[in-house]
Amino acid sequence: MRCHRGVLRISTCRQRHRPFGAHSKGIHLPPSDDSTPKIQPAGSENAVPPTTRRLIVALTGASGVIYGIRALQLLRDVPGIETHGIISPSALRTAQDEVDLSSDEIRALPDVLYSHRDIGAAVSSGSFQTIGMLVAPCSVKTMSNIAHCNAGELTPRAADVCLKERRRVVLMFRETPLHAGHIALLDLVTRSGAIVMPPVPAFYSKPASVMAMVDQTVGRALDLFDLHLPHVHRWTETLPE
């Protein structure tokens, strides 16, 4: 682990997820399987090796931190993708109640990790090239800050940069039920160019577990960045029997 000019860099050496005991709390994440074939971007079978593309992934304090965690885990196997993570203290606090990974294990998931307070980080500038930003989950506070261009912390600043540069911003908004103020925020942020994608599960895929629903939903979110994961069930194409 090295710190250079405000950027906390995590070693690219991948580690297996620790085994989960029968009595561990929270959602059980599947262990790494080195025999699993690498994910290939759509249409890449005969293409030259892809150049590195950067995707910002931010985790906020809303319930559903598993969506951001699984996105980071699944993106490890996508060739040519480099993840730039922003993980708030609130996200780590939520994770204590929802998953069985430690804060250090979660922080180790992105290729590059930034402090949520570092508004001078690379992703705070439009000259730093990325393919966009996924906020998973997205809290009401974060949605409000993005909608109102309130860039006091890095997550809303990075989202604002992506929007002004006309890059894709996907917000997995995690709140229900909604009042008029929430709906106004959804309208405002959509008018700014963001895509609001509440993590609503699809049942046509006949999910066998909570994790199957999570992975299907995360896969659909990554579809919006033209990152097509092979496990995603698609209507009339790859539905289970």
mmCIF file of C-alpha atoms in Angstrom:
data_model
loop_
_atom_site.group_PDB
_atom_site.id
_atom_site.type_symbol
_atom_site.label_atom_id
_atom_site.label_comp_id
_atom_site.label_asym_id
_atom_site.label_seq_id
_atom_site.Cartn_x
_atom_site.Cartn_y
_atom_site.Cartn_z
ATOM 1 C CA MET A 1 0.000 0.000 0.000
ATOM 2 C CA ARG A 2 1.491 3.353 -1.048
ATOM 3 C CA CYS A 3 0.316 6.925 -0.560
ATOM 4 C CA HIS A 4 1.291 9.429 -3.260
ATOM 5 C CA ARG A 5 -0.017 12.976 -3.431
ATOM 6 C CA GLY A 6 -3.259 12.240 -1.657
ATOM 7 C CA VAL A 7 -4.032 9.018 -3.539
ATOM 8 C CA LEU A 8 -4.066 5.779 -1.596
ATOM 9 C CA ARG A 9 -2.964 3.052 -3.976
ATOM 10 C CA ILE A 10 -3.784 -0.544 -3.249
ATOM 11 C CA SER A 11 -1.538 -3.323 -4.484
ATOM 12 C CA THR A 12 -2.901 -4.974 -7.596
ATOM 13 C CA CYS A 13 -2.051 -8.354 -6.084
ATOM 14 C CA ARG A 14 -5.376 -10.092 -5.702
ATOM 15 C CA GLN A 15 -6.205 -12.025 -2.582
ATOM 16 C CA ARG A 16 -8.768 -14.734 -2.109
ATOM 17 C CA HIS A 17 -11.802 -13.737 -0.097
ATOM 18 C CA ARG A 18 -11.534 -15.188 3.377
ATOM 19 C CA PRO A 19 -13.719 -18.239 4.053
ATOM 20 C CA PHE A 20 -16.990 -17.571 5.775
ATOM 21 C CA GLY A 21 -17.858 -19.568 8.857
ATOM 22 C CA ALA A 22 -21.259 -21.022 9.499
ATOM 23 C CA HIS A 23 -21.945 -18.394 12.141
ATOM 24 C CA SER A 24 -20.615 -15.271 10.389
ATOM 25 C CA LYS A 25 -23.140 -12.482 10.140
ATOM 26 C CA GLY A 26 -24.453 -10.579 7.170
ATOM 27 C CA ILE A 27 -24.537 -11.561 3.528
ATOM 28 C CA HIS A 28 -22.122 -14.341 2.599
ATOM 29 C CA LEU A 29 -20.069 -13.402 -0.448
ATOM 30 C CA PRO A 30 -18.965 -16.206 -2.761
ATOM 31 C CA PRO A 31 -15.265 -17.133 -2.543
ATOM 32 C CA SER A 32 -12.937 -16.353 -5.405
ATOM 33 C CA ASP A 33 -12.614 -19.106 -7.983
ATOM 34 C CA ASP A 34 -9.400 -18.959 -9.976
ATOM 35 C CA SER A 35 -10.870 -21.454 -12.448
ATOM 36 C CA THR A 36 -13.599 -19.030 -13.489
ATOM 37 C CA PRO A 37 -12.946 -17.747 -17.028
ATOM 38 C CA LYS A 38 -12.125 -14.089 -17.342
ATOM 39 C CA ILE A 39 -14.967 -11.814 -18.367
ATOM 40 C CA GLN A 40 -14.661 -10.487 -21.899
ATOM 41 C CA PRO A 41 -16.254 -7.194 -22.941
ATOM 42 C CA ALA A 42 -18.912 -7.560 -25.611
ATOM 43 C CA GLY A 43 -17.527 -7.906 -29.126
ATOM 44 C CA SER A 44 -13.951 -8.394 -27.944
ATOM 45 C CA GLU A 45 -13.389 -11.956 -29.144
ATOM 46 C CA ASN A 46 -11.224 -10.895 -32.099
ATOM 47 C CA ALA A 47 -10.219 -7.467 -30.848
ATOM 48 C CA VAL A 48 -6.766 -6.328 -29.839
ATOM 49 C CA PRO A 49 -6.153 -6.209 -26.065
ATOM 50 C CA PRO A 50 -8.152 -3.281 -24.675
ATOM 51 C CA THR A 51 -6.468 -0.206 -23.301
ATOM 52 C CA THR A 52 -7.119 0.571 -19.665
ATOM 53 C CA ARG A 53 -10.470 2.185 -18.993
ATOM 54 C CA ARG A 54 -11.157 3.788 -15.633
ATOM 55 C CA LEU A 55 -14.487 3.492 -13.840
ATOM 56 C CA ILE A 56 -15.207 5.404 -10.636
ATOM 57 C CA VAL A 57 -17.172 3.380 -8.079
ATOM 58 C CA ALA A 58 -18.466 5.181 -4.988
ATOM 59 C CA LEU A 59 -20.038 3.527 -1.950
ATOM 60 C CA THR A 60 -22.199 5.703 0.316
ATOM 61 C CA GLY A 61 -23.999 5.098 3.592
ATOM 62 C CA ALA A 62 -27.343 3.869 2.281
ATOM 63 C CA SER A 63 -28.435 0.311 2.909
ATOM 64 C CA GLY A 64 -27.346 -1.991 0.111
ATOM 65 C CA VAL A 65 -23.570 -1.588 0.341
ATOM 66 C CA ILE A 66 -23.359 -5.087 -1.139
ATOM 67 C CA TYR A 67 -24.126 -3.577 -4.577
ATOM 68 C CA GLY A 68 -20.943 -1.517 -4.588
ATOM 69 C CA ILE A 69 -18.901 -4.348 -3.119
ATOM 70 C CA ARG A 70 -20.051 -6.829 -5.746
ATOM 71 C CA ALA A 71 -19.472 -4.300 -8.527
ATOM 72 C CA LEU A 72 -15.858 -3.909 -7.411
ATOM 73 C CA GLN A 73 -15.407 -7.667 -7.069
ATOM 74 C CA LEU A 74 -16.905 -8.474 -10.466
ATOM 75 C CA LEU A 75 -14.943 -5.725 -12.208
ATOM 76 C CA ARG A 76 -11.688 -7.349 -11.101
ATOM 77 C CA ASP A 77 -12.196 -9.947 -13.826
ATOM 78 C CA VAL A 78 -13.014 -7.490 -16.621
ATOM 79 C CA PRO A 79 -9.917 -7.035 -18.821
ATOM 80 C CA GLY A 80 -8.719 -3.477 -19.237
ATOM 81 C CA ILE A 81 -10.855 -1.992 -16.446
ATOM 82 C CA GLU A 82 -9.260 -0.042 -13.602
ATOM 83 C CA THR A 83 -11.553 0.808 -10.686
ATOM 84 C CA HIS A 84 -11.192 4.075 -8.777
ATOM 85 C CA GLY A 85 -12.992 3.809 -5.457
ATOM 86 C CA ILE A 86 -14.481 6.341 -3.052
ATOM 87 C CA ILE A 87 -15.746 4.635 0.094
ATOM 88 C CA SER A 88 -17.338 6.839 2.733
ATOM 89 C CA PRO A 89 -17.118 6.159 6.486
ATOM 90 C CA SER A 90 -20.901 5.795 6.458
ATOM 91 C CA ALA A 91 -20.600 3.019 3.866
ATOM 92 C CA LEU A 92 -18.139 1.174 6.086
ATOM 93 C CA ARG A 93 -20.469 1.627 9.065
ATOM 94 C CA THR A 94 -23.385 0.190 7.081
ATOM 95 C CA ALA A 95 -21.194 -2.697 5.962
ATOM 96 C CA GLN A 96 -20.696 -3.728 9.590
ATOM 97 C CA ASP A 97 -24.394 -4.626 9.726
ATOM 98 C CA GLU A 98 -24.876 -5.979 6.209
ATOM 99 C CA VAL A 99 -21.852 -7.984 5.043
ATOM 100 C CA ASP A 100 -19.145 -10.150 6.534
ATOM 101 C CA LEU A 101 -16.118 -8.284 5.181
ATOM 102 C CA SER A 102 -13.918 -6.053 7.321
ATOM 103 C CA SER A 103 -13.344 -2.387 6.515
ATOM 104 C CA ASP A 104 -9.797 -3.190 5.382
ATOM 105 C CA GLU A 105 -11.056 -5.905 3.030
ATOM 106 C CA ILE A 106 -13.578 -3.507 1.497
ATOM 107 C CA ARG A 107 -10.971 -0.765 1.082
ATOM 108 C CA ALA A 108 -8.727 -3.240 -0.730
ATOM 109 C CA LEU A 109 -11.287 -3.920 -3.480
ATOM 110 C CA PRO A 110 -10.700 -0.953 -5.844
ATOM 111 C CA ASP A 111 -7.477 -0.650 -7.816
ATOM 112 C CA VAL A 112 -7.114 2.935 -6.594
ATOM 113 C CA LEU A 113 -8.750 4.273 -3.426
ATOM 114 C CA TYR A 114 -9.349 7.928 -2.568
ATOM 115 C CA SER A 115 -10.355 9.611 0.660
ATOM 116 C CA HIS A 116 -13.956 10.844 0.509
ATOM 117 C CA ARG A 117 -12.650 14.248 1.645
ATOM 118 C CA ASP A 118 -9.884 14.597 -0.957
ATOM 119 C CA ILE A 119 -11.443 17.056 -3.384
ATOM 120 C CA GLY A 120 -8.034 17.420 -5.052
ATOM 121 C CA ALA A 121 -7.943 13.754 -6.088
ATOM 122 C CA ALA A 122 -7.426 12.775 -9.722
ATOM 123 C CA VAL A 123 -11.127 12.024 -10.255
ATOM 124 C CA SER A 124 -12.032 15.590 -9.251
ATOM 125 C CA SER A 125 -10.745 16.884 -12.597
ATOM 126 C CA GLY A 126 -12.338 16.510 -16.002
ATOM 127 C CA SER A 127 -8.901 16.142 -17.584
ATOM 128 C CA PHE A 128 -8.571 12.778 -15.818
ATOM 129 C CA GLN A 129 -10.158 10.395 -18.293
ATOM 130 C CA THR A 130 -12.777 7.922 -17.057
ATOM 131 C CA ILE A 131 -15.714 6.121 -18.655
ATOM 132 C CA GLY A 132 -18.004 7.395 -15.922
ATOM 133 C CA MET A 133 -19.118 6.773 -12.373
ATOM 134 C CA LEU A 134 -21.276 4.261 -10.525
ATOM 135 C CA VAL A 135 -22.648 5.219 -7.104
ATOM 136 C CA ALA A 136 -23.756 2.010 -5.416
ATOM 137 C CA PRO A 137 -25.644 2.413 -3.209
ATOM 138 C CA CYS A 138 -26.599 6.078 -3.525
ATOM 139 C CA SER A 139 -27.972 7.733 -0.384
ATOM 140 C CA VAL A 140 -30.488 10.587 -0.328
ATOM 141 C CA LYS A 141 -27.753 12.935 0.915
ATOM 142 C CA THR A 142 -25.457 12.012 -1.971
ATOM 143 C CA MET A 143 -28.305 12.321 -4.473
ATOM 144 C CA SER A 144 -29.116 15.784 -3.123
ATOM 145 C CA ASN A 145 -25.488 16.923 -3.280
ATOM 146 C CA ILE A 146 -25.130 15.723 -6.874
ATOM 147 C CA ALA A 147 -28.451 17.239 -7.937
ATOM 148 C CA HIS A 148 -27.512 20.628 -6.459
ATOM 149 C CA CYS A 149 -23.839 20.595 -7.576
ATOM 150 C CA ASN A 150 -22.756 20.640 -3.929
ATOM 151 C CA ALA A 151 -19.196 19.409 -4.310
ATOM 152 C CA GLY A 152 -18.008 19.648 -0.714
ATOM 153 C CA GLU A 153 -16.799 16.028 -0.735
ATOM 154 C CA LEU A 154 -15.207 13.879 -3.414
ATOM 155 C CA THR A 155 -18.186 11.694 -4.365
ATOM 156 C CA PRO A 156 -20.477 14.570 -5.452
ATOM 157 C CA ARG A 157 -17.492 16.402 -6.961
ATOM 158 C CA ALA A 158 -16.476 13.401 -9.069
ATOM 159 C CA ALA A 159 -20.086 12.901 -10.172
ATOM 160 C CA ASP A 160 -20.396 16.583 -11.073
ATOM 161 C CA VAL A 161 -17.200 16.349 -13.131
ATOM 162 C CA CYS A 162 -18.509 13.313 -15.013
ATOM 163 C CA LEU A 163 -21.786 15.083 -15.740
ATOM 164 C CA LYS A 164 -20.137 18.258 -17.022
ATOM 165 C CA GLU A 165 -17.852 16.140 -19.217
ATOM 166 C CA ARG A 166 -20.949 14.281 -20.521
ATOM 167 C CA ARG A 167 -19.817 10.968 -19.065
ATOM 168 C CA ARG A 168 -22.142 8.281 -17.778
ATOM 169 C CA VAL A 169 -23.221 8.578 -14.126
ATOM 170 C CA VAL A 170 -25.380 5.771 -12.707
ATOM 171 C CA LEU A 171 -26.958 6.242 -9.285
ATOM 172 C CA MET A 172 -28.302 3.141 -7.538
ATOM 173 C CA PHE A 173 -30.675 5.153 -5.343
ATOM 174 C CA ARG A 174 -31.635 3.241 -2.196
ATOM 175 C CA GLU A 175 -34.653 4.775 -0.500
ATOM 176 C CA THR A 176 -38.312 3.804 -0.147
ATOM 177 C CA PRO A 177 -41.022 4.988 0.172
ATOM 178 C CA LEU A 178 -40.501 8.377 -1.451
ATOM 179 C CA HIS A 179 -41.919 11.793 -0.611
ATOM 180 C CA ALA A 180 -42.200 14.783 -2.943
ATOM 181 C CA GLY A 181 -38.721 16.041 -2.039
ATOM 182 C CA HIS A 182 -37.129 12.752 -3.099
ATOM 183 C CA ILE A 183 -39.030 12.754 -6.375
ATOM 184 C CA ALA A 184 -37.947 16.344 -7.058
ATOM 185 C CA LEU A 185 -34.313 15.324 -6.525
ATOM 186 C CA LEU A 186 -34.687 12.383 -8.902
ATOM 187 C CA ASP A 187 -36.110 14.712 -11.538
ATOM 188 C CA LEU A 188 -33.399 17.329 -11.030
ATOM 189 C CA VAL A 189 -30.474 14.918 -11.167
ATOM 190 C CA THR A 190 -31.924 13.215 -14.245
ATOM 191 C CA ARG A 191 -32.202 16.582 -15.996
ATOM 192 C CA SER A 192 -28.487 17.054 -15.284
ATOM 193 C CA GLY A 193 -27.726 13.875 -17.213
ATOM 194 C CA ALA A 194 -27.455 11.188 -14.541
ATOM 195 C CA ILE A 195 -29.204 7.825 -14.793
ATOM 196 C CA VAL A 196 -31.147 6.889 -11.671
ATOM 197 C CA MET A 197 -31.244 3.106 -11.334
ATOM 198 C CA PRO A 198 -32.928 1.930 -8.140
ATOM 199 C CA PRO A 199 -31.662 -1.602 -7.418
ATOM 200 C CA VAL A 200 -34.978 -3.281 -8.179
ATOM 201 C CA PRO A 201 -34.503 -7.050 -8.588
ATOM 202 C CA ALA A 202 -35.606 -8.890 -11.721
ATOM 203 C CA PHE A 203 -37.532 -12.093 -11.093
ATOM 204 C CA TYR A 204 -37.687 -13.459 -14.643
ATOM 205 C CA SER A 205 -34.151 -14.730 -14.017
ATOM 206 C CA LYS A 206 -35.553 -17.004 -11.265
ATOM 207 C CA PRO A 207 -32.863 -16.054 -8.739
ATOM 208 C CA ALA A 208 -31.974 -18.884 -6.394
ATOM 209 C CA SER A 209 -30.513 -16.621 -3.700
ATOM 210 C CA VAL A 210 -30.168 -13.038 -2.534
ATOM 211 C CA MET A 211 -26.670 -12.992 -4.036
ATOM 212 C CA ALA A 212 -28.033 -14.074 -7.415
ATOM 213 C CA MET A 213 -30.429 -11.104 -7.324
ATOM 214 C CA VAL A 214 -27.597 -8.768 -6.337
ATOM 215 C CA ASP A 215 -25.329 -9.985 -9.139
ATOM 216 C CA GLN A 216 -28.102 -9.683 -11.735
ATOM 217 C CA THR A 217 -28.833 -6.112 -10.632
ATOM 218 C CA VAL A 218 -25.159 -5.131 -10.567
ATOM 219 C CA GLY A 219 -24.728 -6.648 -14.017
ATOM 220 C CA ARG A 220 -27.574 -4.547 -15.362
ATOM 221 C CA ALA A 221 -25.997 -1.417 -13.864
ATOM 222 C CA LEU A 222 -22.673 -2.222 -15.540
ATOM 223 C CA ASP A 223 -24.527 -2.755 -18.832
ATOM 224 C CA LEU A 224 -25.027 1.018 -18.807
ATOM 225 C CA PHE A 225 -21.243 1.431 -19.164
ATOM 226 C CA ASP A 226 -21.121 -1.130 -22.002
ATOM 227 C CA LEU A 227 -19.573 -3.643 -19.608
ATOM 228 C CA HIS A 228 -21.498 -6.845 -20.249
ATOM 229 C CA LEU A 229 -20.960 -9.601 -17.692
ATOM 230 C CA PRO A 230 -21.623 -13.206 -18.749
ATOM 231 C CA HIS A 231 -23.660 -14.128 -15.662
ATOM 232 C CA VAL A 232 -26.452 -11.664 -16.493
ATOM 233 C CA HIS A 233 -29.683 -13.347 -17.582
ATOM 234 C CA ARG A 234 -31.232 -11.575 -20.565
ATOM 235 C CA TRP A 235 -34.854 -11.728 -21.625
ATOM 236 C CA THR A 236 -35.430 -14.207 -24.507
ATOM 237 C CA GLU A 237 -31.670 -14.884 -24.648
ATOM 238 C CA THR A 238 -30.154 -16.517 -21.565
ATOM 239 C CA LEU A 239 -32.992 -17.316 -19.181
ATOM 240 C CA PRO A 240 -32.702 -20.279 -16.802
ATOM 241 C CA GLU A 241 -34.894 -23.311 -17.392
#
